[in-house]
JSON list of C-alpha atoms in Angstrom, two decimals:
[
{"chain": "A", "resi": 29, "resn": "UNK", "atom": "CA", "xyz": [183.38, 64.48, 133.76]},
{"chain": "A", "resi": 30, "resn": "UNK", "atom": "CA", "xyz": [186.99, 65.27, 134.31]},
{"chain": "A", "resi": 31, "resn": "UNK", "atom": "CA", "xyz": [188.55, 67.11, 130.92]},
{"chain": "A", "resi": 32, "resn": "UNK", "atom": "CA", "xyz": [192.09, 67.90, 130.32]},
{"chain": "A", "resi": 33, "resn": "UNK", "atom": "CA", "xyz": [193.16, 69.96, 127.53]},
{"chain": "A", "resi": 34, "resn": "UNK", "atom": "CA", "xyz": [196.63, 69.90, 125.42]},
{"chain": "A", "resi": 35, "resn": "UNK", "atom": "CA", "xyz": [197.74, 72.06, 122.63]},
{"chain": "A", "resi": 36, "resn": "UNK", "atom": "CA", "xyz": [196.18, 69.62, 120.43]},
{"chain": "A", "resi": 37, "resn": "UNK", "atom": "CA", "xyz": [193.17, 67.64, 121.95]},
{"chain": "A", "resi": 38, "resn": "UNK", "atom": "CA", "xyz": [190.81, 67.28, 124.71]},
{"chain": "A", "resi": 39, "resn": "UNK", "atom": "CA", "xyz": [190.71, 64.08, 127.00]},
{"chain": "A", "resi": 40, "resn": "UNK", "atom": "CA", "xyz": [187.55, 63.43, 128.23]},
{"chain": "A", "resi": 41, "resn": "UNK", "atom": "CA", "xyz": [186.83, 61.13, 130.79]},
{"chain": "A", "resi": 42, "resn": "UNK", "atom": "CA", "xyz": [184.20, 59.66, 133.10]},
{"chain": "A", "resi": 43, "resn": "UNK", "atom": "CA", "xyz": [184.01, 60.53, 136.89]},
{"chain": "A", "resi": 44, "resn": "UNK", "atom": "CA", "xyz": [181.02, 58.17, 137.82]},
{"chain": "A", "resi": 45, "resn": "UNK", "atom": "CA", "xyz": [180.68, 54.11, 137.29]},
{"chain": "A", "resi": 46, "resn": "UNK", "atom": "CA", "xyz": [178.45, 54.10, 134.43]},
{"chain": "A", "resi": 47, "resn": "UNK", "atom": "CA", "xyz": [179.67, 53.83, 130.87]},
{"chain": "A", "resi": 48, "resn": "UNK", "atom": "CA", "xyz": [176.57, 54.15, 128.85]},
{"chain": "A", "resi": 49, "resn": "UNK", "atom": "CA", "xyz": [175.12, 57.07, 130.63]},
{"chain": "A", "resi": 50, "resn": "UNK", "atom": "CA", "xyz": [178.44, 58.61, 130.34]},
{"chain": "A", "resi": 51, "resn": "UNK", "atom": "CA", "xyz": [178.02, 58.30, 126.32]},
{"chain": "A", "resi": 52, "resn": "UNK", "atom": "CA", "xyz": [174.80, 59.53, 126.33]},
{"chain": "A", "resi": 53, "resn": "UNK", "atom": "CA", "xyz": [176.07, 62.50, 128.41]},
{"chain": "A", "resi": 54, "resn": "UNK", "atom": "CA", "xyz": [178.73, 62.58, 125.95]},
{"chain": "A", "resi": 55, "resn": "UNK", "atom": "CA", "xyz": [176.07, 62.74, 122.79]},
{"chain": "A", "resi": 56, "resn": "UNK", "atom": "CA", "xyz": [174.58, 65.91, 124.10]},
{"chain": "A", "resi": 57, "resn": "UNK", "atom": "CA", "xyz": [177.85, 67.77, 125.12]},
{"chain": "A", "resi": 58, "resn": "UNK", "atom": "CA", "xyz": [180.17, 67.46, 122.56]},
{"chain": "A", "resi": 59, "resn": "UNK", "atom": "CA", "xyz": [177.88, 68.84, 119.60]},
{"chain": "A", "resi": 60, "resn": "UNK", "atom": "CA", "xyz": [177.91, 72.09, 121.85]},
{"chain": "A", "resi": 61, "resn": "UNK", "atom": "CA", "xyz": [181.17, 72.04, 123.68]},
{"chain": "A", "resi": 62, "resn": "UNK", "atom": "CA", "xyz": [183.83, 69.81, 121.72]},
{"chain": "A", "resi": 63, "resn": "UNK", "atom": "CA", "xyz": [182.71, 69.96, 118.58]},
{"chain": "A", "resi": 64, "resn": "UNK", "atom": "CA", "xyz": [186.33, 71.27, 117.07]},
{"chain": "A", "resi": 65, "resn": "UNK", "atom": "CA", "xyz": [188.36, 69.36, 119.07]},
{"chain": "A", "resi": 66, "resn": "UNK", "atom": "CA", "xyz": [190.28, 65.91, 118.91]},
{"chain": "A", "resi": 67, "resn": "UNK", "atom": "CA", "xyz": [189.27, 64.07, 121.20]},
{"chain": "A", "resi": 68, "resn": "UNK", "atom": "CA", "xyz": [190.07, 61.19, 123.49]},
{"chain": "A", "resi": 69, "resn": "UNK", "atom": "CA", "xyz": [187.62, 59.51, 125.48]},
{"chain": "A", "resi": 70, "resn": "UNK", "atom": "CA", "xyz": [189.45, 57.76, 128.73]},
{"chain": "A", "resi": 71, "resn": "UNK", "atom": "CA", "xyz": [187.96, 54.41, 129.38]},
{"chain": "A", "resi": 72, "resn": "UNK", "atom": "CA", "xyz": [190.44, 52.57, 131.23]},
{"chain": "A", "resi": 73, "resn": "UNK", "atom": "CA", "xyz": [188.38, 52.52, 134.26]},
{"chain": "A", "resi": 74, "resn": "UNK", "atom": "CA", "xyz": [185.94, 50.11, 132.42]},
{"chain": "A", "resi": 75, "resn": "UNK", "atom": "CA", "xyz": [188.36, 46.90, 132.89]},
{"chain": "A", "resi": 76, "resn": "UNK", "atom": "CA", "xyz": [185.39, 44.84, 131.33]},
{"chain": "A", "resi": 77, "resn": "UNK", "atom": "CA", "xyz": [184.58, 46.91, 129.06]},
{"chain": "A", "resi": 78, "resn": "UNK", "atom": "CA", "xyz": [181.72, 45.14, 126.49]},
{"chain": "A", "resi": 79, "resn": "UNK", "atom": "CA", "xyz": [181.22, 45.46, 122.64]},
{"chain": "A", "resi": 80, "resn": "UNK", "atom": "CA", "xyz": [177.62, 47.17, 123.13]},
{"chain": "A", "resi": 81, "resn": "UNK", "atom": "CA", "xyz": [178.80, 49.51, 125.89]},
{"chain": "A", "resi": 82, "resn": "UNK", "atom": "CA", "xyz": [181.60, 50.97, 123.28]},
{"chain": "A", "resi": 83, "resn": "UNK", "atom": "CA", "xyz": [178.58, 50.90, 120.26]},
{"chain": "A", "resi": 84, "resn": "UNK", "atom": "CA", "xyz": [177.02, 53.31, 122.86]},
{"chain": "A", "resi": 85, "resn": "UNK", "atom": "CA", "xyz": [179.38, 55.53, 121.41]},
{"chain": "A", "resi": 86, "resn": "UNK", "atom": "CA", "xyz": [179.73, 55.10, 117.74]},
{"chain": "A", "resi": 87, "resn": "UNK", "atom": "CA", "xyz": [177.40, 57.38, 116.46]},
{"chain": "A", "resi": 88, "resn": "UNK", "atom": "CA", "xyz": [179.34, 60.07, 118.17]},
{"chain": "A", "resi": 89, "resn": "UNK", "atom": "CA", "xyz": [182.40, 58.74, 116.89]},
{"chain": "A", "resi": 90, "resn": "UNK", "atom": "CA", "xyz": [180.85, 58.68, 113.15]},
{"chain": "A", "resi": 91, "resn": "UNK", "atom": "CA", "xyz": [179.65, 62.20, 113.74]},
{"chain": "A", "resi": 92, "resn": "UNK", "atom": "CA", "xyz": [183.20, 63.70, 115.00]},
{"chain": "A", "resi": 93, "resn": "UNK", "atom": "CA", "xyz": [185.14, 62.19, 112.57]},
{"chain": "A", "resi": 94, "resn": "UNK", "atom": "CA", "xyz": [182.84, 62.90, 109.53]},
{"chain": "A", "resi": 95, "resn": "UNK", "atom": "CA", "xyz": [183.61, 66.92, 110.79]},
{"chain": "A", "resi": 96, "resn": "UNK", "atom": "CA", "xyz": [187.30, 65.79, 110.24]},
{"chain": "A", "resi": 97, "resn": "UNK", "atom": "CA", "xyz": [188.11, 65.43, 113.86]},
{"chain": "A", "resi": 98, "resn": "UNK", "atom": "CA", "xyz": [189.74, 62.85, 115.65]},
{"chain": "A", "resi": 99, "resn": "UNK", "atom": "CA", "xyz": [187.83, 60.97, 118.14]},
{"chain": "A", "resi": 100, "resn": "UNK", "atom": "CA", "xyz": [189.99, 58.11, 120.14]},
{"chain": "A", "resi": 101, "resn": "UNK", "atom": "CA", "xyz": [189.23, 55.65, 122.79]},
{"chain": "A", "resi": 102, "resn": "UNK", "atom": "CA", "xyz": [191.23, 55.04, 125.36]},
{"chain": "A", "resi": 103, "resn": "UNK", "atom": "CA", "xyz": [190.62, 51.24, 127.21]},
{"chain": "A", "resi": 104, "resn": "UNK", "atom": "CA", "xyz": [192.77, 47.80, 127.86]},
{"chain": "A", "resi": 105, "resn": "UNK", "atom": "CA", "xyz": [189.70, 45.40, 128.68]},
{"chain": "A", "resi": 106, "resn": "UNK", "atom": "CA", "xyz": [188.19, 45.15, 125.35]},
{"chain": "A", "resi": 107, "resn": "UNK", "atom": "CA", "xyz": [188.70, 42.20, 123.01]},
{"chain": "A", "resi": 108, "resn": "UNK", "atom": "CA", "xyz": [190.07, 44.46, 120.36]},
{"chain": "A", "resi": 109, "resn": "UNK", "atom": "CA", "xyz": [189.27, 41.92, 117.17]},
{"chain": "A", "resi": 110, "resn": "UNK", "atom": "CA", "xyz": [185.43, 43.07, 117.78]},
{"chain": "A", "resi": 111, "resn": "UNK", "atom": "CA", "xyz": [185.85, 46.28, 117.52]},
{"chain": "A", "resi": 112, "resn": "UNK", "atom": "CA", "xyz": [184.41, 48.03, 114.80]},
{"chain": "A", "resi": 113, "resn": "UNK", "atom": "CA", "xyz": [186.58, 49.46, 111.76]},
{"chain": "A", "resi": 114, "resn": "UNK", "atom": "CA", "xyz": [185.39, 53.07, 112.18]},
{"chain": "A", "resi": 115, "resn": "UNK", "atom": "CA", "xyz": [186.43, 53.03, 115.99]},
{"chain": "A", "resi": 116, "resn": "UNK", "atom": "CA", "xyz": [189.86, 53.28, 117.20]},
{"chain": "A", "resi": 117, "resn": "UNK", "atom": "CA", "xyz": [190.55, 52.31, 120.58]},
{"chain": "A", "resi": 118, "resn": "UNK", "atom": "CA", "xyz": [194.00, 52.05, 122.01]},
{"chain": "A", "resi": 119, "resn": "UNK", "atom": "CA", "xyz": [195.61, 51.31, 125.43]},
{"chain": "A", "resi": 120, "resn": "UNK", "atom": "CA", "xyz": [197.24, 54.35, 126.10]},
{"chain": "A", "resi": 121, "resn": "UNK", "atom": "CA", "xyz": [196.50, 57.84, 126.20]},
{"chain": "A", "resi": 122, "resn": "UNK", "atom": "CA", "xyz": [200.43, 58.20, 124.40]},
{"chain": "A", "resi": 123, "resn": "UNK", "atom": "CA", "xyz": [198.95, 55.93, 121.82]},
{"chain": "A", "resi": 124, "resn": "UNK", "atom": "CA", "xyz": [196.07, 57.69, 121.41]},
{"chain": "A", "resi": 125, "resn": "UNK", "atom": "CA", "xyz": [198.11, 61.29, 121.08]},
{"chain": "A", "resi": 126, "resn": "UNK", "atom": "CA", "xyz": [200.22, 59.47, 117.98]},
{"chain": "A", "resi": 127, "resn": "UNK", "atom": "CA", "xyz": [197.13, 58.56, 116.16]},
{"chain": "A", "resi": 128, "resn": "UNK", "atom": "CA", "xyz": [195.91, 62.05, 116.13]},
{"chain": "A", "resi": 129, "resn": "UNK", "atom": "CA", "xyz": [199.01, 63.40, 115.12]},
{"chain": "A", "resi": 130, "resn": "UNK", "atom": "CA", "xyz": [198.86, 60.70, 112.28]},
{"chain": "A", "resi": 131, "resn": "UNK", "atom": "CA", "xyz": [195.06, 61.46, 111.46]},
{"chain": "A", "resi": 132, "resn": "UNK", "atom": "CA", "xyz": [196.11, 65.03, 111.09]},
{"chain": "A", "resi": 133, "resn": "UNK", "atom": "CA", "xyz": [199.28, 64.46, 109.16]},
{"chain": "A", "resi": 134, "resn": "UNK", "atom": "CA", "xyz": [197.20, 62.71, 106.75]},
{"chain": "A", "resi": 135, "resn": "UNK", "atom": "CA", "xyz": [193.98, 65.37, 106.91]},
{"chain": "A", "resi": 136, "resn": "UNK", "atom": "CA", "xyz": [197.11, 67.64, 105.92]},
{"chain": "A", "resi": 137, "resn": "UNK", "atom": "CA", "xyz": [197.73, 65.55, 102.76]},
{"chain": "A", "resi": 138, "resn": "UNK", "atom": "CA", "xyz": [194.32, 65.46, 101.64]},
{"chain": "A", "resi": 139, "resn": "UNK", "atom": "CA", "xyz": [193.50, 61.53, 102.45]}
]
């Protein structure tokens, strides 16, 4: 796994070819390692990307953002009107950076 920190989040993303081993390497980490941190999970090398190999993910999703922490995907071959409401995945790391900083705005207003 290849991360790269920023003043404000971590990027995480997957060195090998296999996306659902990578979120269930992912499931076990981030509880210990990245549990305070925004974070951005870099897909983009998953061109074909499919709806059950991103559900792989949501229940550590649900679990980072229910401890008030951003957690963003980052991927431009999923059909984005199946994605599920509680998931945010974008096409660019940039555009994952602005949702953070809008998730935290509003954590900073109380919604």
């Amino acid at each position: 796994m290849k991360i790269t920190q920023t003043d404000s989040y971590t990027v995480l993303t997957d060195e090998y070819d296999d996306v659902l081993n990578f979120a269930s390497y992912l499931s076990h980490i981030i509880p210990k390692k990245y549990k305070e941190h925004h974070l951005v999970i870099d897909l983009l090398k998953y061109e074909a990307l499919a709806l059950d190999e991103l559900i792989a993910f949501i229940h550590i999703s649900n679990d980072q953002r229910s401890n008030n922490k951003s957690f963003v995907f980052v991927n431009t071959g999923i059909d984005y009107d199946v994605i599920p409401e509680e998931m945010i995945v974008v096409p660019t790391v940039q555009e994952a950076e602005d949702i953070i900083q809008m998730e935290e705005i509003e954590r900073d207003l109380g919604f």
